[in-house]
PDB file of N, CA and C in Angstrom:
ATOM      1  N   UNK A 219      44.908  47.068  37.252  1.00  0.00           N
ATOM      2  CA  UNK A 219      44.673  47.990  36.154  1.00  0.00           C
ATOM      3  C   UNK A 219      43.987  47.238  35.014  1.00  0.00           C
ATOM      4  N   UNK A 220      42.945  47.803  34.492  1.00  0.00           N
ATOM      5  CA  UNK A 220      42.220  47.156  33.399  1.00  0.00           C
ATOM      6  C   UNK A 220      42.795  47.589  32.064  1.00  0.00           C
ATOM      7  N   UNK A 221      42.657  46.719  31.123  1.00  0.00           N
ATOM      8  CA  UNK A 221      43.140  46.987  29.765  1.00  0.00           C
ATOM      9  C   UNK A 221      42.203  48.000  29.096  1.00  0.00           C
ATOM     10  N   UNK A 222      42.731  49.091  28.540  1.00  0.00           N
ATOM     11  CA  UNK A 222      41.849  50.070  27.897  1.00  0.00           C
ATOM     12  C   UNK A 222      41.160  49.512  26.653  1.00  0.00           C
ATOM     13  N   UNK A 223      41.766  48.550  26.012  1.00  0.00           N
ATOM     14  CA  UNK A 223      41.158  47.924  24.833  1.00  0.00           C
ATOM     15  C   UNK A 223      41.163  46.413  25.036  1.00  0.00           C
ATOM     16  N   UNK A 224      40.091  45.864  25.614  1.00  0.00           N
ATOM     17  CA  UNK A 224      40.080  44.428  25.912  1.00  0.00           C
ATOM     18  C   UNK A 224      40.028  43.557  24.662  1.00  0.00           C
ATOM     19  N   UNK A 225      39.731  44.144  23.518  1.00  0.00           N
ATOM     20  CA  UNK A 225      39.598  43.365  22.290  1.00  0.00           C
ATOM     21  C   UNK A 225      40.792  43.520  21.357  1.00  0.00           C
ATOM     22  N   UNK A 226      41.899  44.003  21.861  1.00  0.00           N
ATOM     23  CA  UNK A 226      43.068  44.217  21.010  1.00  0.00           C
ATOM     24  C   UNK A 226      43.542  42.918  20.373  1.00  0.00           C
ATOM     25  N   UNK A 227      43.378  41.820  21.056  1.00  0.00           N
ATOM     26  CA  UNK A 227      43.839  40.533  20.515  1.00  0.00           C
ATOM     27  C   UNK A 227      43.004  40.076  19.321  1.00  0.00           C
ATOM     28  N   UNK A 228      41.781  40.613  19.153  1.00  0.00           N
ATOM     29  CA  UNK A 228      40.915  40.219  18.041  1.00  0.00           C
ATOM     30  C   UNK A 228      41.189  41.051  16.787  1.00  0.00           C
ATOM     31  N   UNK A 229      41.947  42.110  16.917  1.00  0.00           N
ATOM     32  CA  UNK A 229      42.309  42.924  15.756  1.00  0.00           C
ATOM     33  C   UNK A 229      41.107  43.594  15.112  1.00  0.00           C
ATOM     34  N   UNK A 230      41.083  43.593  13.790  1.00  0.00           N
ATOM     35  CA  UNK A 230      40.025  44.307  13.066  1.00  0.00           C
ATOM     36  C   UNK A 230      38.670  43.620  13.166  1.00  0.00           C
ATOM     37  N   UNK A 231      38.630  42.367  13.627  1.00  0.00           N
ATOM     38  CA  UNK A 231      37.352  41.681  13.779  1.00  0.00           C
ATOM     39  C   UNK A 231      36.509  42.293  14.893  1.00  0.00           C
ATOM     40  N   UNK A 232      37.146  43.011  15.803  1.00  0.00           N
ATOM     41  CA  UNK A 232      36.430  43.604  16.931  1.00  0.00           C
ATOM     42  C   UNK A 232      36.252  45.106  16.767  1.00  0.00           C
ATOM     43  N   UNK A 233      36.387  45.611  15.564  1.00  0.00           N
ATOM     44  CA  UNK A 233      36.233  47.046  15.335  1.00  0.00           C
ATOM     45  C   UNK A 233      34.824  47.490  15.716  1.00  0.00           C
ATOM     46  N   UNK A 234      34.737  48.487  16.558  1.00  0.00           N
ATOM     47  CA  UNK A 234      33.445  49.020  16.970  1.00  0.00           C
ATOM     48  C   UNK A 234      32.804  48.292  18.136  1.00  0.00           C
ATOM     49  N   UNK A 235      33.403  47.217  18.619  1.00  0.00           N
ATOM     50  CA  UNK A 235      32.845  46.478  19.753  1.00  0.00           C
ATOM     51  C   UNK A 235      33.308  47.159  21.029  1.00  0.00           C
ATOM     52  N   UNK A 236      32.368  47.511  21.890  1.00  0.00           N
ATOM     53  CA  UNK A 236      32.691  48.283  23.089  1.00  0.00           C
ATOM     54  C   UNK A 236      32.920  47.407  24.325  1.00  0.00           C
ATOM     55  N   UNK A 237      32.540  46.153  24.275  1.00  0.00           N
ATOM     56  CA  UNK A 237      32.716  45.295  25.443  1.00  0.00           C
ATOM     57  C   UNK A 237      33.638  44.144  25.081  1.00  0.00           C
ATOM     58  N   UNK A 238      34.073  43.430  26.090  1.00  0.00           N
ATOM     59  CA  UNK A 238      34.954  42.288  25.879  1.00  0.00           C
ATOM     60  C   UNK A 238      34.190  41.201  25.128  1.00  0.00           C
ATOM     61  N   UNK A 239      34.750  40.689  24.061  1.00  0.00           N
ATOM     62  CA  UNK A 239      34.051  39.707  23.236  1.00  0.00           C
ATOM     63  C   UNK A 239      33.858  38.373  23.942  1.00  0.00           C
ATOM     64  N   UNK A 240      34.584  38.125  25.019  1.00  0.00           N
ATOM     65  CA  UNK A 240      34.385  36.879  25.759  1.00  0.00           C
ATOM     66  C   UNK A 240      33.146  36.951  26.651  1.00  0.00           C
ATOM     67  N   UNK A 241      32.521  38.116  26.774  1.00  0.00           N
ATOM     68  CA  UNK A 241      31.328  38.297  27.604  1.00  0.00           C
ATOM     69  C   UNK A 241      30.082  38.436  26.733  1.00  0.00           C
ATOM     70  N   UNK A 242      29.903  37.558  25.795  1.00  0.00           N
ATOM     71  CA  UNK A 242      28.788  37.687  24.854  1.00  0.00           C
ATOM     72  C   UNK A 242      27.437  37.396  25.481  1.00  0.00           C
ATOM     73  N   UNK A 243      27.348  36.419  26.327  1.00  0.00           N
ATOM     74  CA  UNK A 243      26.065  36.075  26.921  1.00  0.00           C
ATOM     75  C   UNK A 243      25.305  35.063  26.071  1.00  0.00           C
ATOM     76  N   UNK A 244      24.014  34.920  26.379  1.00  0.00           N
ATOM     77  CA  UNK A 244      23.172  33.926  25.731  1.00  0.00           C
ATOM     78  C   UNK A 244      22.505  34.491  24.492  1.00  0.00           C
ATOM     79  N   UNK A 245      22.202  33.613  23.562  1.00  0.00           N
ATOM     80  CA  UNK A 245      21.447  34.005  22.369  1.00  0.00           C
ATOM     81  C   UNK A 245      19.966  34.107  22.736  1.00  0.00           C
ATOM     82  N   UNK A 246      19.272  35.116  22.226  1.00  0.00           N
ATOM     83  CA  UNK A 246      17.839  35.250  22.526  1.00  0.00           C
ATOM     84  C   UNK A 246      17.039  34.067  21.987  1.00  0.00           C
ATOM     85  N   UNK A 247      15.915  33.810  22.619  1.00  0.00           N
ATOM     86  CA  UNK A 247      15.038  32.700  22.228  1.00  0.00           C
ATOM     87  C   UNK A 247      14.595  32.837  20.770  1.00  0.00           C
ATOM     88  N   UNK A 248      14.356  34.065  20.313  1.00  0.00           N
ATOM     89  CA  UNK A 248      13.880  34.244  18.932  1.00  0.00           C
ATOM     90  C   UNK A 248      14.906  33.737  17.919  1.00  0.00           C
ATOM     91  N   UNK A 249      16.196  33.845  18.241  1.00  0.00           N
ATOM     92  CA  UNK A 249      17.216  33.324  17.325  1.00  0.00           C
ATOM     93  C   UNK A 249      17.205  31.804  17.302  1.00  0.00           C
ATOM     94  N   UNK A 250      16.990  31.198  18.480  1.00  0.00           N
ATOM     95  CA  UNK A 250      16.887  29.736  18.529  1.00  0.00           C
ATOM     96  C   UNK A 250      15.677  29.262  17.740  1.00  0.00           C
ATOM     97  N   UNK A 251      14.552  29.966  17.894  1.00  0.00           N
ATOM     98  CA  UNK A 251      13.333  29.600  17.158  1.00  0.00           C
ATOM     99  C   UNK A 251      13.557  29.745  15.655  1.00  0.00           C
ATOM    100  N   UNK A 252      14.207  30.819  15.247  1.00  0.00           N
ATOM    101  CA  UNK A 252      14.500  31.024  13.831  1.00  0.00           C
ATOM    102  C   UNK A 252      15.435  29.937  13.305  1.00  0.00           C
ATOM    103  N   UNK A 253      16.444  29.591  14.090  1.00  0.00           N
ATOM    104  CA  UNK A 253      17.406  28.570  13.681  1.00  0.00           C
ATOM    105  C   UNK A 253      16.724  27.220  13.482  1.00  0.00           C
ATOM    106  N   UNK A 254      15.946  26.785  14.466  1.00  0.00           N
ATOM    107  CA  UNK A 254      15.312  25.470  14.376  1.00  0.00           C
ATOM    108  C   UNK A 254      14.211  25.446  13.323  1.00  0.00           C
ATOM    109  N   UNK A 255      13.550  26.568  13.114  1.00  0.00           N
ATOM    110  CA  UNK A 255      12.564  26.637  12.030  1.00  0.00           C
ATOM    111  C   UNK A 255      13.249  26.499  10.677  1.00  0.00           C
ATOM    112  N   UNK A 256      14.390  27.146  10.526  1.00  0.00           N
ATOM    113  CA  UNK A 256      15.151  27.036   9.272  1.00  0.00           C
ATOM    114  C   UNK A 256      15.629  25.607   9.042  1.00  0.00           C
ATOM    115  N   UNK A 257      16.086  24.955  10.098  1.00  0.00           N
ATOM    116  CA  UNK A 257      16.521  23.564   9.983  1.00  0.00           C
ATOM    117  C   UNK A 257      15.349  22.678   9.569  1.00  0.00           C
ATOM    118  N   UNK A 258      14.182  22.891  10.171  1.00  0.00           N
ATOM    119  CA  UNK A 258      13.003  22.083   9.840  1.00  0.00           C
ATOM    120  C   UNK A 258      12.603  22.268   8.379  1.00  0.00           C
ATOM    121  N   UNK A 259      12.614  23.502   7.902  1.00  0.00           N
ATOM    122  CA  UNK A 259      12.278  23.762   6.496  1.00  0.00           C
ATOM    123  C   UNK A 259      13.295  23.099   5.577  1.00  0.00           C
ATOM    124  N   UNK A 260      14.571  23.188   5.919  1.00  0.00           N
ATOM    125  CA  UNK A 260      15.615  22.589   5.086  1.00  0.00           C
ATOM    126  C   UNK A 260      15.480  21.066   5.032  1.00  0.00           C
ATOM    127  N   UNK A 261      15.200  20.445   6.165  1.00  0.00           N
ATOM    128  CA  UNK A 261      15.036  18.988   6.203  1.00  0.00           C
ATOM    129  C   UNK A 261      13.831  18.569   5.376  1.00  0.00           C
ATOM    130  N   UNK A 262      12.724  19.268   5.538  1.00  0.00           N
ATOM    131  CA  UNK A 262      11.529  18.947   4.755  1.00  0.00           C
ATOM    132  C   UNK A 262      11.783  19.136   3.264  1.00  0.00           C
ATOM    133  N   UNK A 263      12.427  20.219   2.905  1.00  0.00           N
ATOM    134  CA  UNK A 263      12.713  20.487   1.500  1.00  0.00           C
ATOM    135  C   UNK A 263      13.588  19.392   0.909  1.00  0.00           C
ATOM    136  N   UNK A 264      14.628  19.006   1.627  1.00  0.00           N
ATOM    137  CA  UNK A 264      15.552  18.016   1.098  1.00  0.00           C
ATOM    138  C   UNK A 264      14.935  16.624   1.059  1.00  0.00           C
ATOM    139  N   UNK A 265      14.428  16.154   2.197  1.00  0.00           N
ATOM    140  CA  UNK A 265      13.977  14.767   2.269  1.00  0.00           C
ATOM    141  C   UNK A 265      12.606  14.534   1.650  1.00  0.00           C
ATOM    142  N   UNK A 266      11.724  15.513   1.715  1.00  0.00           N
ATOM    143  CA  UNK A 266      10.368  15.311   1.214  1.00  0.00           C
ATOM    144  C   UNK A 266      10.252  15.696  -0.254  1.00  0.00           C
ATOM    145  N   UNK A 267      10.957  16.710  -0.686  1.00  0.00           N
ATOM    146  CA  UNK A 267      10.800  17.192  -2.054  1.00  0.00           C
ATOM    147  C   UNK A 267      11.945  16.764  -2.973  1.00  0.00           C
ATOM    148  N   UNK A 268      13.162  17.043  -2.580  1.00  0.00           N
ATOM    149  CA  UNK A 268      14.286  16.833  -3.496  1.00  0.00           C
ATOM    150  C   UNK A 268      14.705  15.372  -3.637  1.00  0.00           C
ATOM    151  N   UNK A 269      14.633  14.587  -2.581  1.00  0.00           N
ATOM    152  CA  UNK A 269      15.042  13.185  -2.676  1.00  0.00           C
ATOM    153  C   UNK A 269      14.163  12.388  -3.630  1.00  0.00           C
ATOM    154  N   UNK A 270      12.838  12.488  -3.565  1.00  0.00           N
ATOM    155  CA  UNK A 270      12.025  11.755  -4.552  1.00  0.00           C
ATOM    156  C   UNK A 270      12.284  12.213  -5.992  1.00  0.00           C
ATOM    157  N   UNK A 271      12.523  13.498  -6.181  1.00  0.00           N
ATOM    158  CA  UNK A 271      12.845  13.984  -7.533  1.00  0.00           C
ATOM    159  C   UNK A 271      14.141  13.346  -8.015  1.00  0.00           C
ATOM    160  N   UNK A 272      15.157  13.330  -7.158  1.00  0.00           N
ATOM    161  CA  UNK A 272      16.444  12.753  -7.533  1.00  0.00           C
ATOM    162  C   UNK A 272      16.303  11.252  -7.814  1.00  0.00           C
ATOM    163  N   UNK A 273      15.562  10.538  -6.974  1.00  0.00           N
ATOM    164  CA  UNK A 273      15.368   9.106  -7.204  1.00  0.00           C
ATOM    165  C   UNK A 273      14.604   8.857  -8.499  1.00  0.00           C
ATOM    166  N   UNK A 274      13.630   9.704  -8.800  1.00  0.00           N
ATOM    167  CA  UNK A 274      12.898   9.577 -10.058  1.00  0.00           C
ATOM    168  C   UNK A 274      13.795   9.793 -11.264  1.00  0.00           C
ATOM    169  N   UNK A 275      14.659  10.778 -11.195  1.00  0.00           N
ATOM    170  CA  UNK A 275      15.601  11.018 -12.297  1.00  0.00           C
ATOM    171  C   UNK A 275      16.563   9.846 -12.469  1.00  0.00           C
ATOM    172  N   UNK A 276      17.017   9.285 -11.363  1.00  0.00           N
ATOM    173  CA  UNK A 276      17.918   8.123 -11.446  1.00  0.00           C
ATOM    174  C   UNK A 276      17.189   6.930 -12.054  1.00  0.00           C
ATOM    175  N   UNK A 277      15.918   6.731 -11.700  1.00  0.00           N
ATOM    176  CA  UNK A 277      15.139   5.624 -12.262  1.00  0.00           C
ATOM    177  C   UNK A 277      14.954   5.814 -13.765  1.00  0.00           C
ATOM    178  N   UNK A 278      14.671   7.038 -14.196  1.00  0.00           N
ATOM    179  CA  UNK A 278      14.540   7.313 -15.632  1.00  0.00           C
ATOM    180  C   UNK A 278      15.852   7.048 -16.370  1.00  0.00           C
ATOM    181  N   UNK A 279      16.961   7.454 -15.785  1.00  0.00           N
ATOM    182  CA  UNK A 279      18.260   7.213 -16.414  1.00  0.00           C
ATOM    183  C   UNK A 279      18.552   5.715 -16.488  1.00  0.00           C
ATOM    184  N   UNK A 280      18.193   4.986 -15.450  1.00  0.00           N
ATOM    185  CA  UNK A 280      18.410   3.544 -15.430  1.00  0.00           C
ATOM    186  C   UNK A 280      17.573   2.862 -16.513  1.00  0.00           C
ATOM    187  N   UNK A 281      16.308   3.278 -16.640  1.00  0.00           N
ATOM    188  CA  UNK A 281      15.442   2.693 -17.672  1.00  0.00           C
ATOM    189  C   UNK A 281      15.942   3.048 -19.075  1.00  0.00           C
ATOM    190  N   UNK A 282      16.436   4.253 -19.268  1.00  0.00           N
ATOM    191  CA  UNK A 282      16.967   4.653 -20.574  1.00  0.00           C
ATOM    192  C   UNK A 282      18.203   3.829 -20.921  1.00  0.00           C
ATOM    193  N   UNK A 283      19.029   3.551 -19.939  1.00  0.00           N
ATOM    194  CA  UNK A 283      20.217   2.740 -20.185  1.00  0.00           C
ATOM    195  C   UNK A 283      19.829   1.310 -20.555  1.00  0.00           C
ATOM    196  N   UNK A 284      18.849   0.748 -19.870  1.00  0.00           N
ATOM    197  CA  UNK A 284      18.393  -0.613 -20.186  1.00  0.00           C
ATOM    198  C   UNK A 284      17.820  -0.665 -21.600  1.00  0.00           C
ATOM    199  N   UNK A 285      17.024   0.326 -21.975  1.00  0.00           N
ATOM    200  CA  UNK A 285      16.455   0.359 -23.332  1.00  0.00           C
ATOM    201  C   UNK A 285      17.547   0.516 -24.382  1.00  0.00           C
ATOM    202  N   UNK A 286      18.550   1.326 -24.067  1.00  0.00           N
ATOM    203  CA  UNK A 286      19.649   1.531 -25.014  1.00  0.00           C
ATOM    204  C   UNK A 286      20.427   0.235 -25.224  1.00  0.00           C
ATOM    205  N   UNK A 287      20.684  -0.484 -24.155  1.00  0.00           N
ATOM    206  CA  UNK A 287      21.415  -1.752 -24.276  1.00  0.00           C
ATOM    207  C   UNK A 287      20.581  -2.803 -25.001  1.00  0.00           C
ATOM    208  N   UNK A 288      19.274  -2.805 -24.766  1.00  0.00           N
ATOM    209  CA  UNK A 288      18.394  -3.776 -25.428  1.00  0.00           C
ATOM    210  C   UNK A 288      18.306  -3.479 -26.919  1.00  0.00           C
ATOM    211  N   UNK A 289      18.384  -2.227 -27.314  1.00  0.00           N
ATOM    212  CA  UNK A 289      18.302  -1.851 -28.729  1.00  0.00           C
ATOM    213  C   UNK A 289      19.560  -2.187 -29.508  1.00  0.00           C
ATOM    214  N   UNK A 290      20.688  -2.356 -28.849  1.00  0.00           N
ATOM    215  CA  UNK A 290      21.958  -2.654 -29.524  1.00  0.00           C
ATOM    216  C   UNK A 290      22.075  -4.120 -29.901  1.00  0.00           C
ATOM    217  N   UNK A 291      21.244  -4.979 -29.346  1.00  0.00           N
ATOM    218  CA  UNK A 291      21.352  -6.418 -29.615  1.00  0.00           C
ATOM    219  C   UNK A 291      20.789  -6.782 -30.926  1.00  0.00           C
TER     220      UNK A 291
END
């Protein structure tokens, strides 16, 4: 005998799901392409754009601190 509600163990998370949630299957190729494209954009944004900006700000702060200490003498 099959269970009339195979998703009863998932509670409200399975509301409206008509099939067993353990039978999801594979993700379509377009989702993989979207995922890896998003990762590539994020890596480029962080390492190519944001890291040099952050290092530049740290260098400016370091130079300001050196000038401040030199002015106190």
